[in-house]
Amino acid sequence: MTATRRLQRAVRRRLTGLVARARSMEAHADGFASARDASLIGDGPSAVIYVYALRGHGGVLRMTGAINARASVVRSASLVIKARNSGGRVAAPVRLRPAKPGREERLGEHWFRFSVALPWSDLWDGDEPPDNDVFDAWMALDLEGQDEPFEVRVGRTRFVVRQLTRPTWAAHGSSAVAIQPYYTYKASRTSFRVDVFDADTMRYLRRRLRARHVDRLRHRLGPEGRPIWLVGEQPFKAQDTGLAMFRHLRQAHPEIDAYYVMDTASPEYANVAPLGNVVQHRSKEHVRVSLLADKVLGSHHPDFLYPLRTDQYRRAVRATRVFLQHGVMAIKWMAPLYGKGRTDFDTDLFIVSSEREKQYIVSDFGWRPAEVAVTGLSRFDTLFDQDVPVRRQLMVMPTWRTWLLDADQYLASEYHARWWALLHSARLTELLRRHEMELVFCLHSNMRAFAHLFADTPARVIDQGDVDVQHLLKESSVLVTDFSSVGFDFAFLDKPVAFYQFDRNRVLNVQGAHIDLDRELPGNVAMTEDALLDELERICTSGFVPQPGMRARADRFIEHRDQNNSERIYEAALSARRHPFDRDRLLSRPVPTVAYRVWRRSGAYFPMMRLMFRIVRRFPADPNRVVFESGLGRQYADSPRYLYEELVRRGSPMRKVWAYPGKIHTDDPNTEVVLRLSVAYFWHLARAKYWVNSQNFPYYLQRRPDGVFVQTWHGTPLKRMLRDVAEVHGRDDGYVDRMLQAAAQWSVLVSPSPYATKAISGAYGYEGDVLEVGYPRNDSLLAEDRDELAERVRRRLGVPAGKRYVLYAPTFRDDQVTARKGRFGFELPFDLARAAQRLGPDTVLLLRMHVVVAAKIEIPVELQGQVLDVSQYPDIQDLYLISDAVVTDYSSVFFDFALLRRPIVFFAYDLANYRDRLRGFYLDYPADLPGPLVTTEDELYDTLDDLDGVRARFADRYESFLARFAPHDDGHAAERVVDAVFGAVRTPEQASR
């Protein structure tokens, strides 16, 4: 057997295992608990590398820092530098010494200080330096008890180090090597960008930098002083918006000296060469043109169009910068890459395709409206040419995953396993055969090194760099992608697209997307292979026609369906001007940002905020401003959310300010999101006439005499509160007084029932107006489209339909205090492994901790398909919709869940302590409960095994229970509150009722 054959068989065996694991992941999708690669899961060793100093002068890289090896002991270590593109690696031994005696014992962790020196020349070991490459810094740790070294990325670089790091140079024969340290935007991990220059070109660059002002003046006053526009994409790319814009300038605007930056050795050089005026990347001509340019138009960071990517050169280029984009920016959170706070990304004009896109480029990225132009992308000029016949062709085109940094990670990744499994699916092959379709798999450029792994794929495998992607889009009948913007291009052609997002939670991470994917993407989303194949079957059977409503979704993201996009960009760029001083940009830079954080943590911050609040409060109230808050500023949820959405539905012009740390997907142009306790937060509270909260605003803020504080509260009370508690546990001596002071600011209390009114008013001494009209947060539970909403929730969690979902939502225990003020601990009263075993593989247990619980739930890897921690999910009302039953103890969640007439089980394992010592209850517990009470694990599992019996036994009690505790909940409570408080104009649908 040949070595090649043996390698192929070994790879096939490994792929078979990966596919099996992918199928297992699919059968037990872990949903909201982020999907992780096998290499990142488990109880293996872990470590964090901190960089305290980094210098690169004198031809040597010198680094010092600390290693937190957690519970492991480091015997030895090496600094490993890995090249991303060329695949090379070099290691240097690290000097270690224990850090700060006594720290290990105090933290239970092993810390070590390290220092290392590595000559830059070792990176290329006598060979030619790899041009335009990136080297990532890793640390290889030899740990006690481990047979193999453990590698971890070098990260956690100190802010001061990041700001003071400067580029350096190294000589290599007739070449000059520029080495630019940079830090990944997510984790500040250390990397180095290497660019190679001809030594003569480098000397020329330095001369021209010194003479750039004179050169510009001479050019403008000279006989050939026409405007110079520099255009491009990446040095090796010429097939996207840069090429389209350059073609338009060369053909329609000869008065402009347009140049395209390109590495002439790239295969894509042939795409641009016929147009002329192509400058070789990092040539003398490139240096000259970039320093003289009036405009720089790029599809990516403008740095790609410069011969040298350093801060000094970036400042030397005085051109107006135009960001052409390379696709509709919507699906992935891109603000850290293209937002105003990035030090390595600047633009004076941001090109977008629609008013919808402009909306979040302004709100999420921080650009001013005047800096964003709705012109359409230049590549759309040819997208609508109708010059390519459509074939019966399924095009599969996934985007890349940023965490896959080397071959080992790629081969072990769920990403590779899932796509390989799909392409080799017998069901997909049969579908294609029946519908007489061809399969085309378009590799992302980062997958080029792994193309051989798809050699036996029953598809035409294409590298993006070898074909015109737009041509493929135009000739295909159906597209499957994941998070790529090509999905919008395809939908703009009025053709069906399916989004396969099996790892959505990890890709989107905490920030999410700029749009609501389930409501705004112009195609259906599938989380599993079976769901995707179902969608493809539907598309093929329907004649390759988009589902109703998808055309309208696509239309929201394209303003102009014509071939004049490049001309609109030209006109916008012509009038754009460089802004040498931009206050917003300056304040969003790292130094001012860190300075604000330091001030925010200082003892002077809150006294200054209180003073500002008192001063601003003296000005007249803004009657068109309302501030919303829920869950102490951590949630976009509860009744404030539904009151806000009711105002938006009515088209209210009021300025709506949300205290929330995340993204709120809304079309409302009058919505603003601020952080709780930020400067903007105090400012808006001082100016606004209306406050809406499900808890309390800071107790030391006094409402205006003419202000309106709508207190929606956060549930019908079961447990006794504040003045009704005989002895308050887990709080300091001033807690009750502070809460009473905060409650004194309420002016309107929203209540679902006379029972709730009496309990809340009595506990907080409230004697003001009451709107006893139902809870707005329960409107969604009674909405006509609640089944559709439930499907969106499942899709967001990444869990399939057809399983049984049990939601465990306990309250906190006042006596389980933590070191964090106002936060409590919580220990699960059952064993997760036993629970999963007793409930069975068809049941998924959802764990929802109280908002004030600080404890993190550790779910074993083997249970991550059956047990999900959904504590961070924004709104528990959504979780009710997918839950077949709720298990709680003394939480008020059952008052709301009862509206669905589904089983509720009360697991009161510590009833005596909670009832007799901690809180006590307002009603007869358990006589008034709409479900059985259990006190042991076995009783709990036995009861959950007989949910049909529970439903039958308590069917009559549901109705009497709801008549007493939720008599007004009918799906329209938000309307009644808005009418009473804001007097907003009613929509025609509301007026007809």
Coordinates of N, CA, C and O in Angstrom, one line a residue, residues 716-719 755 806-811 813 826 829-830 880 885-899 901-912 914-915 921 923-944 946-947 950-951 953-955 957-958 961-962 965:
T716 N -46.2 38.2 40.3 CA -47.2 38.2 41.4 C -46.5 37.6 42.6 O -45.9 36.5 42.5
P717 N -46.6 38.3 43.7 CA -45.8 37.8 44.9 C -46.4 36.5 45.5 O -47.6 36.4 45.7
L718 N -45.5 35.6 45.8 CA -45.8 34.4 46.6 C -45.1 34.6 48.0 O -45.8 34.5 49.0
K719 N -43.8 34.8 48.0 CA -43.1 35.0 49.2 C -43.3 36.4 49.8 O -43.4 37.4 49.0
Y755 N -55.2 40.7 44.5 CA -54.2 40.0 45.4 C -52.9 40.6 45.3 O -52.2 40.9 46.3
V806 N -38.4 20.5 30.0 CA -38.8 20.8 31.4 C -37.9 22.0 31.9 O -36.7 21.9 31.9
L807 N -38.6 23.1 32.3 CA -37.9 24.3 32.8 C -37.8 24.2 34.3 O -38.9 24.2 35.0
Y808 N -36.6 24.3 34.8 CA -36.4 24.4 36.3 C -36.0 25.8 36.6 O -35.0 26.3 36.2
A809 N -36.9 26.5 37.3 CA -36.8 28.0 37.6 C -37.0 28.2 39.1 O -38.1 28.7 39.5
P810 N -36.0 28.0 39.9 CA -36.1 28.3 41.4 C -35.8 29.7 41.7 O -35.3 30.5 40.9
T811 N -36.2 30.1 42.9 CA -35.9 31.5 43.4 C -34.6 31.4 44.1 O -34.0 30.3 44.3
R813 N -32.1 32.0 47.6 CA -32.2 31.8 49.1 C -31.5 32.9 49.8 O -30.3 33.2 49.6
F826 N -26.3 29.5 44.9 CA -27.3 28.5 44.8 C -26.7 27.2 44.4 O -25.9 27.1 43.5
P829 N -30.5 21.2 43.9 CA -30.9 20.2 44.9 C -31.0 18.8 44.3 O -31.6 18.0 44.9
F830 N -30.4 18.6 43.1 CA -30.5 17.3 42.5 C -29.2 17.1 41.7 O -28.5 18.0 41.3
Y880 N -41.1 29.9 28.6 CA -42.3 29.3 28.9 C -43.0 28.6 27.6 O -43.5 27.6 27.7
A885 N -43.4 21.7 30.8 CA -43.7 21.7 32.2 C -42.7 22.6 32.9 O -41.6 22.8 32.4
V886 N -43.1 23.2 34.0 CA -42.2 24.0 34.9 C -42.0 23.3 36.2 O -43.0 22.9 36.8
V887 N -40.8 23.3 36.7 CA -40.5 22.9 38.1 C -40.0 24.1 38.8 O -39.0 24.8 38.3
T888 N -40.6 24.5 39.9 CA -40.1 25.7 40.7 C -40.3 25.3 42.1 O -40.6 24.2 42.5
D889 N -40.0 26.3 43.0 CA -40.1 26.2 44.4 C -41.0 27.3 45.0 O -42.2 27.1 45.2
Y890 N -40.4 28.5 45.1 CA -41.1 29.6 45.7 C -41.1 30.8 44.8 O -41.3 31.9 45.2
S891 N -40.7 30.6 43.6 CA -40.6 31.7 42.6 C -42.0 32.0 42.1 O -42.9 31.1 42.0
S892 N -42.2 33.2 41.6 CA -43.5 33.6 41.1 C -43.7 33.2 39.7 O -44.8 33.5 39.1
V893 N -42.8 32.4 39.1 CA -42.9 32.1 37.7 C -44.2 31.3 37.4 O -44.8 31.3 36.3
F894 N -44.7 30.5 38.4 CA -45.9 29.7 38.2 C -47.1 30.5 37.9 O -48.1 30.0 37.3
F895 N -47.2 31.7 38.5 CA -48.4 32.6 38.2 C -48.5 32.9 36.7 O -49.7 32.9 36.2
D896 N -47.4 33.1 36.1 CA -47.4 33.4 34.6 C -47.6 32.1 33.8 O -48.4 32.0 32.9
F897 N -46.9 31.1 34.2 CA -46.9 29.8 33.4 C -48.3 29.2 33.4 O -48.7 28.5 32.5
A898 N -49.0 29.4 34.5 CA -50.3 28.8 34.6 C -51.3 29.2 33.5 O -52.2 28.5 33.1
L899 N -51.0 30.4 32.8 CA -51.8 30.8 31.7 C -51.8 29.9 30.6 O -52.7 29.9 29.7
R901 N -51.8 26.7 30.9 CA -52.5 25.4 31.3 C -51.7 24.2 31.2 O -52.1 23.1 30.8
R902 N -50.4 24.3 31.5 CA -49.5 23.2 31.4 C -49.0 22.8 32.8 O -49.1 23.7 33.7
P903 N -48.5 21.6 33.0 CA -48.2 21.1 34.3 C -47.1 22.0 35.0 O -46.1 22.4 34.4
I904 N -47.3 22.2 36.3 CA -46.4 22.9 37.2 C -46.1 22.0 38.4 O -47.1 21.5 39.0
V905 N -44.8 21.7 38.7 CA -44.4 20.9 39.8 C -43.7 21.7 40.8 O -42.7 22.5 40.4
F906 N -44.0 21.7 42.1 CA -43.4 22.5 43.1 C -42.4 21.6 43.9 O -42.9 20.7 44.6
F907 N -41.1 21.8 43.7 CA -40.1 21.0 44.4 C -39.6 21.8 45.6 O -38.7 22.6 45.5
A908 N -40.3 21.6 46.7 CA -40.0 22.4 47.9 C -39.2 21.6 48.9 O -39.7 21.1 50.0
Y909 N -37.9 21.3 48.6 CA -37.1 20.4 49.4 C -36.7 21.1 50.7 O -36.3 20.4 51.6
D910 N -36.8 22.4 50.8 CA -36.4 23.1 52.1 C -37.6 23.9 52.6 O -37.4 25.1 53.0
L911 N -38.8 23.4 52.4 CA -40.0 24.2 52.7 C -40.0 24.7 54.1 O -40.3 25.9 54.3
A912 N -39.7 23.9 55.1 CA -39.8 24.4 56.5 C -38.9 25.6 56.8 O -39.3 26.6 57.4
Y914 N -37.6 27.8 54.5 CA -38.0 28.9 53.7 C -39.3 29.5 54.3 O -39.4 30.8 54.4
R915 N -40.3 28.7 54.6 CA -41.6 29.2 55.1 C -41.5 29.8 56.5 O -42.0 30.9 56.8
F921 N -45.2 33.1 53.3 CA -45.9 33.2 52.0 C -47.2 34.1 52.3 O -47.7 34.2 53.4
L923 N -50.0 33.4 50.4 CA -51.1 32.5 50.2 C -50.9 31.1 50.9 O -49.8 30.9 51.5
D924 N -51.8 30.3 50.9 CA -51.7 29.0 51.6 C -50.9 28.0 50.7 O -51.4 27.6 49.7
Y925 N -49.7 27.8 51.1 CA -48.8 26.9 50.4 C -48.7 25.6 51.1 O -48.4 25.5 52.3
P926 N -49.2 24.5 50.5 CA -49.5 24.3 49.1 C -51.0 24.3 48.7 O -51.3 23.9 47.5
A927 N -51.9 24.5 49.6 CA -53.3 24.3 49.3 C -53.8 25.1 48.1 O -54.6 24.7 47.3
D928 N -53.2 26.3 47.9 CA -53.6 27.2 46.8 C -52.8 27.0 45.5 O -53.0 27.7 44.5
L929 N -51.9 26.1 45.5 CA -51.0 25.9 44.3 C -51.7 25.1 43.2 O -52.4 24.2 43.4
P930 N -51.4 25.5 41.9 CA -52.0 24.8 40.8 C -51.2 23.6 40.3 O -51.0 23.4 39.1
G931 N -50.6 22.9 41.3 CA -49.8 21.7 40.9 C -49.3 21.0 42.1 O -49.4 21.5 43.2
P932 N -48.8 19.8 41.9 CA -48.4 18.9 43.1 C -47.1 19.5 43.7 O -46.2 20.0 43.1
L933 N -47.0 19.2 45.1 CA -45.8 19.6 45.8 C -45.0 18.3 46.1 O -45.6 17.3 46.6
V934 N -43.7 18.3 45.8 CA -42.8 17.2 46.1 C -41.6 17.7 46.9 O -41.3 18.9 46.8
T935 N -41.0 16.8 47.7 CA -39.9 17.3 48.5 C -38.6 16.4 48.3 O -37.6 16.8 48.9
T936 N -38.7 15.4 47.5 CA -37.5 14.6 47.3 C -37.3 14.4 45.8 O -38.2 14.6 44.9
E937 N -36.0 14.0 45.4 CA -35.7 13.8 44.0 C -36.6 12.7 43.4 O -37.1 12.9 42.3
D938 N -36.7 11.6 44.1 CA -37.5 10.5 43.5 C -38.9 10.9 43.3 O -39.5 10.6 42.2
E939 N -39.5 11.7 44.2 CA -40.9 12.2 44.0 C -40.9 13.1 42.8 O -41.9 13.0 42.0
L940 N -39.9 13.9 42.6 CA -39.9 14.8 41.5 C -39.9 14.0 40.1 O -40.7 14.3 39.2
Y941 N -39.0 13.1 40.0 CA -38.9 12.3 38.8 C -40.1 11.5 38.5 O -40.6 11.4 37.4
D942 N -40.7 10.9 39.6 CA -41.9 10.1 39.4 C -43.1 11.0 38.9 O -43.9 10.6 38.0
T943 N -43.1 12.3 39.4 CA -44.2 13.2 39.0 C -44.0 13.6 37.5 O -44.9 13.7 36.8
L944 N -42.7 13.9 37.2 CA -42.4 14.3 35.8 C -42.7 13.2 34.8 O -42.9 13.4 33.6
D946 N -45.3 11.4 34.9 CA -46.7 11.3 34.7 C -47.4 12.7 34.6 O -48.3 13.1 35.3
L947 N -46.8 13.5 33.6 CA -47.3 14.9 33.4 C -48.7 14.9 32.9 O -49.5 15.8 33.2
V950 N -50.8 14.7 35.9 CA -50.8 16.0 36.6 C -51.7 17.0 36.0 O -52.5 17.7 36.7
R951 N -51.7 17.1 34.7 CA -52.6 18.0 33.9 C -54.0 17.7 34.2 O -54.9 18.6 34.4
R953 N -55.3 16.0 36.8 CA -55.7 16.2 38.2 C -55.9 17.7 38.6 O -56.8 18.0 39.4
F954 N -55.2 18.6 37.9 CA -55.3 20.0 38.3 C -56.0 20.9 37.2 O -55.9 22.1 37.3
A955 N -56.7 20.3 36.3 CA -57.3 21.0 35.2 C -58.4 22.0 35.8 O -58.4 23.2 35.4
R957 N -58.4 23.3 38.8 CA -57.8 24.3 39.7 C -57.2 25.4 38.9 O -57.1 26.5 39.3
Y958 N -56.7 25.1 37.6 CA -56.1 26.1 36.8 C -57.1 27.3 36.6 O -56.7 28.4 36.7
F961 N -57.7 29.2 39.8 CA -56.4 29.9 40.2 C -56.2 31.1 39.3 O -55.9 32.2 39.8
L962 N -56.5 31.0 38.0 CA -56.3 32.2 37.1 C -57.4 33.3 37.4 O -57.1 34.4 37.3
F965 N -55.8 35.1 40.4 CA -54.5 35.7 40.4 C -54.2 36.4 39.0 O -53.2 37.1 38.9

